[in-house]
Coordinates of C-alpha atoms (C1' of nucleotides) in Angstrom, one line a residue:
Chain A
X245 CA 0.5 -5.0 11.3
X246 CA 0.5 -8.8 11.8
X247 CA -1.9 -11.0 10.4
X248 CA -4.5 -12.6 12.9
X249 CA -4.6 -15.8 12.1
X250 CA -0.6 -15.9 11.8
X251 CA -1.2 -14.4 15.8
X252 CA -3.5 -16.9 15.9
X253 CA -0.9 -20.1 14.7
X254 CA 2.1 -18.5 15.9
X255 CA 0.8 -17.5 19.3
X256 CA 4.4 -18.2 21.3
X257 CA 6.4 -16.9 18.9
X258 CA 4.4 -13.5 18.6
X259 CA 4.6 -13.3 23.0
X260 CA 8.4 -13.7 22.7
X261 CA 9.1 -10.7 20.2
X262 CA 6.7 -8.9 22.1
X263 CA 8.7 -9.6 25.2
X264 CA 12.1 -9.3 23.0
X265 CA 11.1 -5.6 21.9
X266 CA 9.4 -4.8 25.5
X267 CA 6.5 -4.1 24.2
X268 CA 3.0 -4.6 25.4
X269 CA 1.0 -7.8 25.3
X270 CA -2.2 -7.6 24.6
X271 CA -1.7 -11.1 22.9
X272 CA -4.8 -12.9 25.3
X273 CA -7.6 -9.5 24.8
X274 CA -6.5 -10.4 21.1
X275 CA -7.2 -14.1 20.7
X276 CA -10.6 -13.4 23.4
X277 CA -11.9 -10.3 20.9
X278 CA -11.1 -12.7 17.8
X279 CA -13.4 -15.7 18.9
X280 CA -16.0 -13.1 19.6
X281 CA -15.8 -12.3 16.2
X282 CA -16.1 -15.5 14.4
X283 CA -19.2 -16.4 16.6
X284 CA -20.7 -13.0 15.3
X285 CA -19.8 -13.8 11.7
X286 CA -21.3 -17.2 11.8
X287 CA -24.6 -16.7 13.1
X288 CA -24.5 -13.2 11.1
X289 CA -23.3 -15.0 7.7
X290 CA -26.0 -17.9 8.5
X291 CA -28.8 -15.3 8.9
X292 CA -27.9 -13.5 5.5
X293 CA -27.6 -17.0 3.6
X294 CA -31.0 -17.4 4.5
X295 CA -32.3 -14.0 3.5
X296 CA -30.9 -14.3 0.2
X297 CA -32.6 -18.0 -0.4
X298 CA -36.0 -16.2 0.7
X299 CA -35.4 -13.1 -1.5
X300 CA -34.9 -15.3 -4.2
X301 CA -38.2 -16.7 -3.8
X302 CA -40.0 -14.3 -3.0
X303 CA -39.1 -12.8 -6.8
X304 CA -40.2 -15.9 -8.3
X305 CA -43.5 -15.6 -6.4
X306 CA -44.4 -12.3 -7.6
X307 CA -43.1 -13.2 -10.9
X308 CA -46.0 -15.6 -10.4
X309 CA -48.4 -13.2 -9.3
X310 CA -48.5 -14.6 -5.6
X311 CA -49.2 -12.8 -2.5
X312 CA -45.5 -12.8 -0.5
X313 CA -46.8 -10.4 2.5
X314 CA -46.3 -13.1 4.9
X315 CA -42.5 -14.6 4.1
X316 CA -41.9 -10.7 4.1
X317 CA -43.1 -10.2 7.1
X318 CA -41.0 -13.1 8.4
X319 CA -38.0 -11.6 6.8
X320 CA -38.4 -8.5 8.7
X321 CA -37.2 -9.9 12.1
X322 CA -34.5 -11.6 10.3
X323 CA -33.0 -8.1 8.9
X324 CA -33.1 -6.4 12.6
X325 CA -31.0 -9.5 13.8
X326 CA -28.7 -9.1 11.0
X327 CA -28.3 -5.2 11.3
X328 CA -27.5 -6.1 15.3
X329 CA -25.1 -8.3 14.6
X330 CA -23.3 -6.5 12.1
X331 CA -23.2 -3.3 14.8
X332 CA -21.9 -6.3 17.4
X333 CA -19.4 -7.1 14.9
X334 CA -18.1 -3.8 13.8
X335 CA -17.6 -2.7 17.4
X336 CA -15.7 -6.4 18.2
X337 CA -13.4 -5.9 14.8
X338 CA -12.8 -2.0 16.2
X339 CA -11.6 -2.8 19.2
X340 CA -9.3 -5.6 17.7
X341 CA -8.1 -3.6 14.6
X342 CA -6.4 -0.7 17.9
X343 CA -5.1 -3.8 19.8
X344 CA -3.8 -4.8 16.4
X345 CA -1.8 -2.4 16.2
X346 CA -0.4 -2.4 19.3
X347 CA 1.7 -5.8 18.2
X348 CA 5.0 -5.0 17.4
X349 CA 6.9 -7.0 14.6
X350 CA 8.5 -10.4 15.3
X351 CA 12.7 -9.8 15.4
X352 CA 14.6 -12.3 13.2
X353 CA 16.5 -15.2 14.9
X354 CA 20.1 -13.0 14.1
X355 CA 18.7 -10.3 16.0
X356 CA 20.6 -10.3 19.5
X357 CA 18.1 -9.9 22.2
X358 CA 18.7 -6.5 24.4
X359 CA 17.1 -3.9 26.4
X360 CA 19.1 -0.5 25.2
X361 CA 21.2 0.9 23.1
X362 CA 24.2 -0.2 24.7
X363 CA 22.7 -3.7 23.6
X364 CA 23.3 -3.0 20.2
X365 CA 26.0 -4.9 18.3
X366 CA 28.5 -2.8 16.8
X367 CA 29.5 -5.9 13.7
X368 CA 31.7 -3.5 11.6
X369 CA 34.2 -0.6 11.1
X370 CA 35.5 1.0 8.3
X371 CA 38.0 4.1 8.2
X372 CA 40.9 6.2 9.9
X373 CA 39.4 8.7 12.6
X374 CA 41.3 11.7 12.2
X375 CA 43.4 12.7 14.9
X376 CA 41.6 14.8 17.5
X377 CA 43.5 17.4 18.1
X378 CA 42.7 21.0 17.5
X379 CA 39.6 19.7 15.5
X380 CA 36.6 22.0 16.0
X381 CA 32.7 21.1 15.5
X382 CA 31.2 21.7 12.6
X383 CA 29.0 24.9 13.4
X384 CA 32.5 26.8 14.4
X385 CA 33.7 26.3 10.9
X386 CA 30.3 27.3 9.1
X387 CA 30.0 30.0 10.8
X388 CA 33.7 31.3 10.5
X389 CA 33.0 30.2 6.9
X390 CA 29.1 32.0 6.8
X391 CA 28.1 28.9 4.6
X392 CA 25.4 27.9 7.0
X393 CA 22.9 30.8 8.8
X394 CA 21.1 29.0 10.8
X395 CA 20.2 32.7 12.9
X396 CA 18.5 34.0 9.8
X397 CA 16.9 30.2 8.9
X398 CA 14.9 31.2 12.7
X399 CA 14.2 34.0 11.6
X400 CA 12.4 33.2 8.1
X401 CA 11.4 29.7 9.4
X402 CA 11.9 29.0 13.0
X403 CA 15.0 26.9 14.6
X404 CA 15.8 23.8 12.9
X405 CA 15.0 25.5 9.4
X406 CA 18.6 27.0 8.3
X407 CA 19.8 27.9 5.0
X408 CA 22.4 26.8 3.3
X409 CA 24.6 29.7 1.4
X410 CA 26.7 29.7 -1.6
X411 CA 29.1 26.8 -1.6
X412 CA 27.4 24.8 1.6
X413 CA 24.2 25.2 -1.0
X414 CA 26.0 23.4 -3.8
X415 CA 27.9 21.0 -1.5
X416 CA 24.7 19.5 -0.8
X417 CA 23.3 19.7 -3.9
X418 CA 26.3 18.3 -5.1
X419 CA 25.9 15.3 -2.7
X420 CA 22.3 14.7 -4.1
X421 CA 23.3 14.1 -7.3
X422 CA 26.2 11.9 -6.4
X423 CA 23.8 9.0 -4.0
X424 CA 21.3 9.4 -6.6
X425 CA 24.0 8.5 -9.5
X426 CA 25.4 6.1 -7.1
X427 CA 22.0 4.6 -6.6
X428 CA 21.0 4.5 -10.3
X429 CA 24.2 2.4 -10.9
X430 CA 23.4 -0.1 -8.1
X431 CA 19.9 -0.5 -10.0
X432 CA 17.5 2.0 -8.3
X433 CA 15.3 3.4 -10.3
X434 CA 15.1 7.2 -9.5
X435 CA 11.6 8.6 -7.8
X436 CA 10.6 12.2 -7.5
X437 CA 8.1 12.4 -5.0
X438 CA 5.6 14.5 -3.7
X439 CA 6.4 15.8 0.1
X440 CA 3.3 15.8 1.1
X441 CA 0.3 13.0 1.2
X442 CA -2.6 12.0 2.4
X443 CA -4.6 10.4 5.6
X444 CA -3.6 6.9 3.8
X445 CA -0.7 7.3 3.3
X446 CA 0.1 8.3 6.3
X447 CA -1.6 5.1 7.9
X448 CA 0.2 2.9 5.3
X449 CA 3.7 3.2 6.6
X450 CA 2.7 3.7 10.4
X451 CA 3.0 7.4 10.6
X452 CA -0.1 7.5 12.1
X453 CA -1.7 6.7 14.2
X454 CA 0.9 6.4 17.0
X455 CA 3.5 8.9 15.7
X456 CA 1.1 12.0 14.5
X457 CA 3.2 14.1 16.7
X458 CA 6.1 13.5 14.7
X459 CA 4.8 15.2 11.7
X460 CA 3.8 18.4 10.3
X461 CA 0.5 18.8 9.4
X462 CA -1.6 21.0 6.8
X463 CA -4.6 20.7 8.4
X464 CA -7.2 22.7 6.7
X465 CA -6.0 20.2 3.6
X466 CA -5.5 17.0 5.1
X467 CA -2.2 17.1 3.8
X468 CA 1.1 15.4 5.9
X469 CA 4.3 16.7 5.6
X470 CA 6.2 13.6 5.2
X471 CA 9.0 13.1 7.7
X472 CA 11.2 10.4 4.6
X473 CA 10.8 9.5 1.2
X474 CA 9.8 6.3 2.5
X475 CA 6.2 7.3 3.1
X476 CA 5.7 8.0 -0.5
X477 CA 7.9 5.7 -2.4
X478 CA 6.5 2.9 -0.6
X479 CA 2.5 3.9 -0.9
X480 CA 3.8 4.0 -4.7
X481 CA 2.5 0.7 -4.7
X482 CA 0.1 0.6 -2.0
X483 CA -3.0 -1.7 -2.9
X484 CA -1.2 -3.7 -6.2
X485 CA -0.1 -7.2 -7.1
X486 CA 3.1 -8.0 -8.9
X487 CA 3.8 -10.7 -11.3
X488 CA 6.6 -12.6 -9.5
X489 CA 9.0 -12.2 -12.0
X490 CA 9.2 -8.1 -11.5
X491 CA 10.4 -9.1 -8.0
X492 CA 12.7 -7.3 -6.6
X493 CA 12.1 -3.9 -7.5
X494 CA 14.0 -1.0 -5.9
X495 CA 13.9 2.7 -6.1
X496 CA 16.0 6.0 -4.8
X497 CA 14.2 8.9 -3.8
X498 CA 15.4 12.4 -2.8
X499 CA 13.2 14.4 -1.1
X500 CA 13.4 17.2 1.7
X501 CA 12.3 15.4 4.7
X502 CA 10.2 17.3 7.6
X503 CA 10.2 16.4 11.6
X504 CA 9.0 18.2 14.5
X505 CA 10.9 16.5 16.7
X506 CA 8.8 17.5 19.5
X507 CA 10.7 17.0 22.9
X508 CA 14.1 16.7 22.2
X509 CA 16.4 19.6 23.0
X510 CA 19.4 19.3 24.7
X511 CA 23.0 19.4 23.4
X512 CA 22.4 16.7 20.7
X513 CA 20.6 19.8 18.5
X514 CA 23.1 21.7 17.8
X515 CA 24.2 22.9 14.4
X516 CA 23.2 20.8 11.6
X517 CA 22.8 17.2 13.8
X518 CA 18.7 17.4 14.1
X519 CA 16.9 19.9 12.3
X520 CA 13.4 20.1 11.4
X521 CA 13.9 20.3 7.8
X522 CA 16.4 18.0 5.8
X523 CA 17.4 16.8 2.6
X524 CA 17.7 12.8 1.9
X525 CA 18.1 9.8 -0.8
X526 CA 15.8 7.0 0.5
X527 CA 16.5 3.7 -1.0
X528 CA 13.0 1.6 -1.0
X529 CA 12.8 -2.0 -1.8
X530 CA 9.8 -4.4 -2.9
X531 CA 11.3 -8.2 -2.6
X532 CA 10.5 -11.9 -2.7
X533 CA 10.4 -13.1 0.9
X534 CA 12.7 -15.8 0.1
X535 CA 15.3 -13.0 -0.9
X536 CA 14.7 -10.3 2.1
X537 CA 17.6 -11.2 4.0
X538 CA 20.1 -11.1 1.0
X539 CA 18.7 -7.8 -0.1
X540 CA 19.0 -6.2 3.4
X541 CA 22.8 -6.9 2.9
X542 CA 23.2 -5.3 -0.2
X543 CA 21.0 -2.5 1.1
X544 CA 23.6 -2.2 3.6
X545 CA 26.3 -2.7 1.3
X546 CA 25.0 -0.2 -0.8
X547 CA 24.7 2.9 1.9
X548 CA 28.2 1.8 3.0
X549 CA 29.5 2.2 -0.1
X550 CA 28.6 6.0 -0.3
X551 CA 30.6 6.7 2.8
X552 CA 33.7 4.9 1.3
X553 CA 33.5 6.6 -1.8
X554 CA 33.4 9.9 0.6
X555 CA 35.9 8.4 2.7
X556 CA 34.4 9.3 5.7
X557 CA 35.2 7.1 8.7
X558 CA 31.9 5.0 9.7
X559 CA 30.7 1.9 11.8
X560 CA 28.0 -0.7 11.1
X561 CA 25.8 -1.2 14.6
X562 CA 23.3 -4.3 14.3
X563 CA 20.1 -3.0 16.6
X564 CA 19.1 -5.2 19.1
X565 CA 15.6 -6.0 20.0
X566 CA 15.0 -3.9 22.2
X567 CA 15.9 -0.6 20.3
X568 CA 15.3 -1.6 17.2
X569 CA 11.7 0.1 16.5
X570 CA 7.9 -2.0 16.0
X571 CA 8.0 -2.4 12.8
X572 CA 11.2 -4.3 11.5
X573 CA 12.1 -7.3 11.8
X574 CA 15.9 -6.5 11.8
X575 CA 17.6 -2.9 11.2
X576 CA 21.1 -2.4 10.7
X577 CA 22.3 1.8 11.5
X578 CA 25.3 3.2 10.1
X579 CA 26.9 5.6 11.7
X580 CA 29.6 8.3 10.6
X581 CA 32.8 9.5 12.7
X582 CA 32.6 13.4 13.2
X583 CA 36.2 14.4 14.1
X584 CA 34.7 17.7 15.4
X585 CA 32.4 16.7 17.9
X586 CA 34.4 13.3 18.6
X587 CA 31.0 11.8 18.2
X588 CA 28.9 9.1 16.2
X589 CA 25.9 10.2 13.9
X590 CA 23.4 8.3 12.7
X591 CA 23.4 8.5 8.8
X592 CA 21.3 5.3 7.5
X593 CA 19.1 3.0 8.8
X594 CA 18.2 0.5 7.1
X595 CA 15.2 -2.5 7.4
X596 CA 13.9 -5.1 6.8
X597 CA 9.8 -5.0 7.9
X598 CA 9.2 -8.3 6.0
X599 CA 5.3 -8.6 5.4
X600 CA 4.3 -5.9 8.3
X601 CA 4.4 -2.8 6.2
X602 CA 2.9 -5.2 3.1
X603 CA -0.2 -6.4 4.5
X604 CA -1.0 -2.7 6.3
X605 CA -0.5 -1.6 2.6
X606 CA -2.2 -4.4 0.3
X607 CA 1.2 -5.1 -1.6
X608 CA 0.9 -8.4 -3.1
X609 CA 3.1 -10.7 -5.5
X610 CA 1.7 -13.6 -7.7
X611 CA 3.5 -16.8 -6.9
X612 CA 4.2 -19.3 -9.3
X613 CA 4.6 -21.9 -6.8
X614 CA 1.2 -22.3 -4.5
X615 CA -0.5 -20.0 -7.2
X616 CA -1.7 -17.6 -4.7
X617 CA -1.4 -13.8 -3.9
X618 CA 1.0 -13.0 -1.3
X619 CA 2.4 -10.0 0.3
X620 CA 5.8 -8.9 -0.8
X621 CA 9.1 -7.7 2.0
X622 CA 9.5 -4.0 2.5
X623 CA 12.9 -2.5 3.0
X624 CA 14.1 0.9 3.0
X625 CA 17.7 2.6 4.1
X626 CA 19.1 6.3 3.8
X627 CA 21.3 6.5 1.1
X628 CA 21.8 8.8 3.2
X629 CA 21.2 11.6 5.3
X630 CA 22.2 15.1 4.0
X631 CA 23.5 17.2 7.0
X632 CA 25.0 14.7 9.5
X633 CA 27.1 14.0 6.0
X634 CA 27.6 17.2 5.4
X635 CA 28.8 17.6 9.2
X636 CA 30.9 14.8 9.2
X637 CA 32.4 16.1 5.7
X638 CA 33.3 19.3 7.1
X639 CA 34.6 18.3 10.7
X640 CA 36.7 15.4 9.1
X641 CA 38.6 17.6 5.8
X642 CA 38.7 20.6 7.9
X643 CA 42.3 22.5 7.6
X644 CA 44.0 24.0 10.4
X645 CA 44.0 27.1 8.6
X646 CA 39.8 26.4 9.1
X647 CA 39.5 25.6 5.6
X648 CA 37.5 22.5 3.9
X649 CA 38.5 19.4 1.4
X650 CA 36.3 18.6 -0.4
X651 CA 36.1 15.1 -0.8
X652 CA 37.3 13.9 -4.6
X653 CA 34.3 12.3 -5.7
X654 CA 32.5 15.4 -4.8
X655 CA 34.6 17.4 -6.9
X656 CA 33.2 16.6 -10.7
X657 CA 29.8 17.8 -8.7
X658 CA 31.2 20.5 -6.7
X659 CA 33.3 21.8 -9.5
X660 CA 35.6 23.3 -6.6
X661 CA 38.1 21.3 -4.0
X662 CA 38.4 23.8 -1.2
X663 CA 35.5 25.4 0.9
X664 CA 37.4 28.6 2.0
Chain B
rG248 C1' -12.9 28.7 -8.4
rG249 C1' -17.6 27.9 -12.0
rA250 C1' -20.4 24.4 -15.4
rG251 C1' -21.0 19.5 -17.2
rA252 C1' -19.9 14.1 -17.9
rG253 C1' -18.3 9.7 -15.8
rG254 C1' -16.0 5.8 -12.3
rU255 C1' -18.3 -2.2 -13.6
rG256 C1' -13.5 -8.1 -13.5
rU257 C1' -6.5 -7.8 -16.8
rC258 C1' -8.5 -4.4 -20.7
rU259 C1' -12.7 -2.6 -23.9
rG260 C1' -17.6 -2.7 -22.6
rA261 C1' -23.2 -4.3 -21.5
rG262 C1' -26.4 -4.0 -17.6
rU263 C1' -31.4 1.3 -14.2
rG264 C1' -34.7 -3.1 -8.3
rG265 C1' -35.4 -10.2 -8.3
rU266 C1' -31.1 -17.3 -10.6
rU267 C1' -25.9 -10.8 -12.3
rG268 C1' -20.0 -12.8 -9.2
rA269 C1' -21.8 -10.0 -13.0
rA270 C1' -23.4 -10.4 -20.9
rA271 C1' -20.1 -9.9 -25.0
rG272 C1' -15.2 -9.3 -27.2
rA273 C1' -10.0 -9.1 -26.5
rG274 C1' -6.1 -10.8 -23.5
rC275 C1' -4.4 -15.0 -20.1
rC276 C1' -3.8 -20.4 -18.8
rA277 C1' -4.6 -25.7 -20.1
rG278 C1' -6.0 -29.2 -23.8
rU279 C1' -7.3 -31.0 -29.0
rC280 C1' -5.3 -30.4 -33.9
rU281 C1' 0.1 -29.6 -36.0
rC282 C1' 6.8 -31.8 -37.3
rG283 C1' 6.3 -27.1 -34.7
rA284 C1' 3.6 -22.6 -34.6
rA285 C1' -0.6 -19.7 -36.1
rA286 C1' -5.8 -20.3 -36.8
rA287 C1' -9.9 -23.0 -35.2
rC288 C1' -12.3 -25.7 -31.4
rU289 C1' -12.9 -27.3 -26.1
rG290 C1' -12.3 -26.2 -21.2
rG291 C1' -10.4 -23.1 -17.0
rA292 C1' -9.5 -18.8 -14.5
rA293 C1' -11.2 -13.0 -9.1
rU294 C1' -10.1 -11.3 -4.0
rA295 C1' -11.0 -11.6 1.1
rG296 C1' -13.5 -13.7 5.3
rU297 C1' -15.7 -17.9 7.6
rC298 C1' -17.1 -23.2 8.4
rG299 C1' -14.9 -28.0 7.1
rC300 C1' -9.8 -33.4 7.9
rA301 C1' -11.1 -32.8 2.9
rA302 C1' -14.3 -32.4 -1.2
rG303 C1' -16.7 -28.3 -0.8
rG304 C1' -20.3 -24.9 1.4
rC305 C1' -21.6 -20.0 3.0
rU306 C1' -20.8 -14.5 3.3
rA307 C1' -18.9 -10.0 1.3
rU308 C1' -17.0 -7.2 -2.8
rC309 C1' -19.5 -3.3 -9.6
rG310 C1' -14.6 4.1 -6.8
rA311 C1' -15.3 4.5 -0.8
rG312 C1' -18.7 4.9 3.2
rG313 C1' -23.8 5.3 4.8
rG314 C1' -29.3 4.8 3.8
rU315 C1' -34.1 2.9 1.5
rU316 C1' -36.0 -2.3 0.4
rC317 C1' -38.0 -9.0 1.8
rG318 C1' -34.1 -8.1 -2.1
rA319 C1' -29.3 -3.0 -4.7
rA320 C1' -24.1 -2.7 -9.8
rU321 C1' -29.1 -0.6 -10.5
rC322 C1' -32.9 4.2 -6.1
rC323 C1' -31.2 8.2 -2.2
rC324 C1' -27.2 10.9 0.7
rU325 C1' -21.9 12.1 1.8
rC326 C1' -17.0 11.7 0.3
rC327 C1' -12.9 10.5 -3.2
rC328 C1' -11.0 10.3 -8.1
rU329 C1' -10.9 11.0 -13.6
rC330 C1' -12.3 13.6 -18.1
rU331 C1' -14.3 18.1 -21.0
rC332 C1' -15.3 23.5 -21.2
rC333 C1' -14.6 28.4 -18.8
rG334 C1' -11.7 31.4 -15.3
rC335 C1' -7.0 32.0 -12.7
rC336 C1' -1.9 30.8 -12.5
rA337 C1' 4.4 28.9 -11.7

RNA sequence: GGAGAGGUGUCUGAGUGGUUGAAAGAGCCAGUCUCGAAAACUGGAAUAGUCGCAAGGCUAUCGAGGGUUCGAAUCCCUCCCUCUCCGCCA
């Protein structure tokens, strides 16, 4: 969310990124709904000032022992025009607080401008694609191998729920351990989280309203299944202030992460490259402004630096406006290579959302300079995604003899080289 | 799940209808004193909205949301959370 009277001040500036992210503008019902609201509060505000002088007196008068019937009587249609005003208002700031939401995020100046994907900047590369040839997908070779059952997983669970046997189990366990050690070296302080929270929560980071559908839902408990770590690692700190010297602060969470994914079928499903249920290290930042842009780097730097270490092939794409989601200001995605499927997966994403996730969550810094409260930058990247890894691990070491490496720095984890 | 107690500012903690945005103490910031510090003394300090060029004014906020009243931290209702005891349990 935006703040009004930054919508207010910044009125051109908040049309173009509206424009630049195609969203809608509902920038004039906005500015028309706010003035209705300040006229309500003034003659509402000037009303109550008065009823609090005459309440005042009409203490000291029956302190006194004077009769006060008739001020009282005068107060009376004073509180009905109050109690109207306030209903006046509440409707006014209802319908303002939906459009509110409706305004997108304002992209950063670096950001190039674009309608679609194939707008997006592709800024970096990293890594030798294995040579195509004879190469099979990844779901061939787990299921020559029986490490993944994804026919049982529908059975227990439904599709999109498979399991993960014997050494495919501790691969992935072994890759948990290996971003969260990463991560703790890089200064993240490990999070366990719970995987489920509640209604506010769920508002805080903009799972809901808008994207309900995308999550599971216990509804006789209130309780939403959360679809990243970065819905409860970042209401960690939802309605605090920070002393300005515990800026930045930065945490790693693992947690299994739950989408519905309602809608999309199709041959981008299959085997392990969109399930319902998956397992991923969320890196979470709380910054300075002034430093937002520097720590989106090292973010990046930081997720990279797991796919080196696994060297798995991978490319950097800098989002354009257009597909770049309401809420950030800019998001870099890192994609791996998988050999298999001659394709690119999405493995990180990772944001900058500035103040937008902030001011939606109360989460305020002290500043030494001016003195005042103000709202800290949110980031957050995947460091990373479990199965696309685990796909891209197993398509790109594969043997021709349909055996997998195991990459080194998985080994100490792993404590075997060969999946066989 | 049953029974009880409670949620007040950074913290401890007073306050049960009328100058209470809120006593007192601690802590914090500034100043005086000091070579410096401590102690002592003096002063300052909430957040948001709104009006104003500004100084400043006004409004709201005592877990959250409603209600009663001329007036609510104080009374009533609903919800949330914490603690104690009992039961159940990985």
């Amino acid at each position: 969310m935006l703040d009004l009277k930054f919508i207010r001040e910044n009125t051109e500036a908040v049309r173009k990124g509206i424009q630049q992210k195609r969203a809608d503008d509902n920038i004039d019902a906005i500015l028309a709904l706010d003035n209705q609201r300040r006229t309500l509060i003034g003659e509402g505000e000037g009303l109550k000032a008065k009823r609090n002088e005459v309440s005042a007196k009409v203490g000291q008068m029956k302190k006194a022992g004077e009769n006060a019937d008739a001020v009282i009587e005068e107060m009376n249609t004073v509180k009905t025009r109050i109690q109207q005003l306030d209903e006046e208002l509440k409707s006014v700031e209802e319908k303002l607080d939906e459009l509110m939401l409706t305004v997108p995020n304002v992209p950063h100046p670096s950001v190039p401008v674009g309608a679609t994907p194939d707008d997006n900047q592709s800024i970096f590369e990293w890594g030798e694609k294995p040579s195509a040839a004879g190469l099979k997908p990844h779901w061939d070779i787990t299921s020559a191998l029986g490490i993944i059952d994804f026919d049982r997983g529908s059975k227990v669970a439904g599709a999109g729920f498979p399991f993960y046997v014997g050494k495919a189990a501790i691969l992935q366990r072994a890759l948990i351990n290996f971003f969260l050690d990463q991560a703790g070296e890089r200064g993240y302080t490990e999070l366990q989280a719970p995987i489920v929270v509640n209604k506010d929560s769920a508002r805080g980071t903009g799972q809901i309203p808008d994207k309900e559908d995308m999550m599971y839902v216990a509804t006789k408990d209130e309780l939403y299944m959360i679809p990243t770590a970065e819905v409860p690692v970042t209401n960690f700190h939802r309605k605090e202030t920070f002393e300005e010297k515990e800026l930045p602060i930065r945490y790693a969470g693992y947690t299994p992460c739950f989408r519905r994914e309602a809608g999309s079928y199709g041959k981008d499903v299959r085997g392990l490259n969109r399930l319902h249920q998956f397992d991923k290290v969320e890196l979470v930042k709380f910054v300075h402004p002034s430093t937002s842009y520097d720590e989106l780097e090292s973010l990046r730097a930081d997720a990279e630096n797991l796919l080196q270490l696994l060297g798995l092939p991978y490319r950097v794409l800098l989002m354009c406006t257009g597909d770049m989601g309401f809420t950030q200001t800019k998001k870099y995605d890192l994609e791996v290579w998988a050999a298999g499927q001659q394709k690119w997966l999405e493995v990180s994403s990772c944001s900058n959302f500035e103040t937008f996730q902030a001011r939606r969550m109360n989460i305020k810094f002290k500043s030494k300079e001016t003195g005042k409260q103000e709202f800290v930058h949110t980031l957050n990247g995947s460091g990373l995604a479990l199965p696309r890894i685990v796909a891209a691990i197993i398509e790109n070491n594969q043997t021709p003899d349909g055996k997998v490496n195991v990459p080194k720095v998985l080994q100490p984890y792993t404590r075997f080289a060969v999946i066989e």
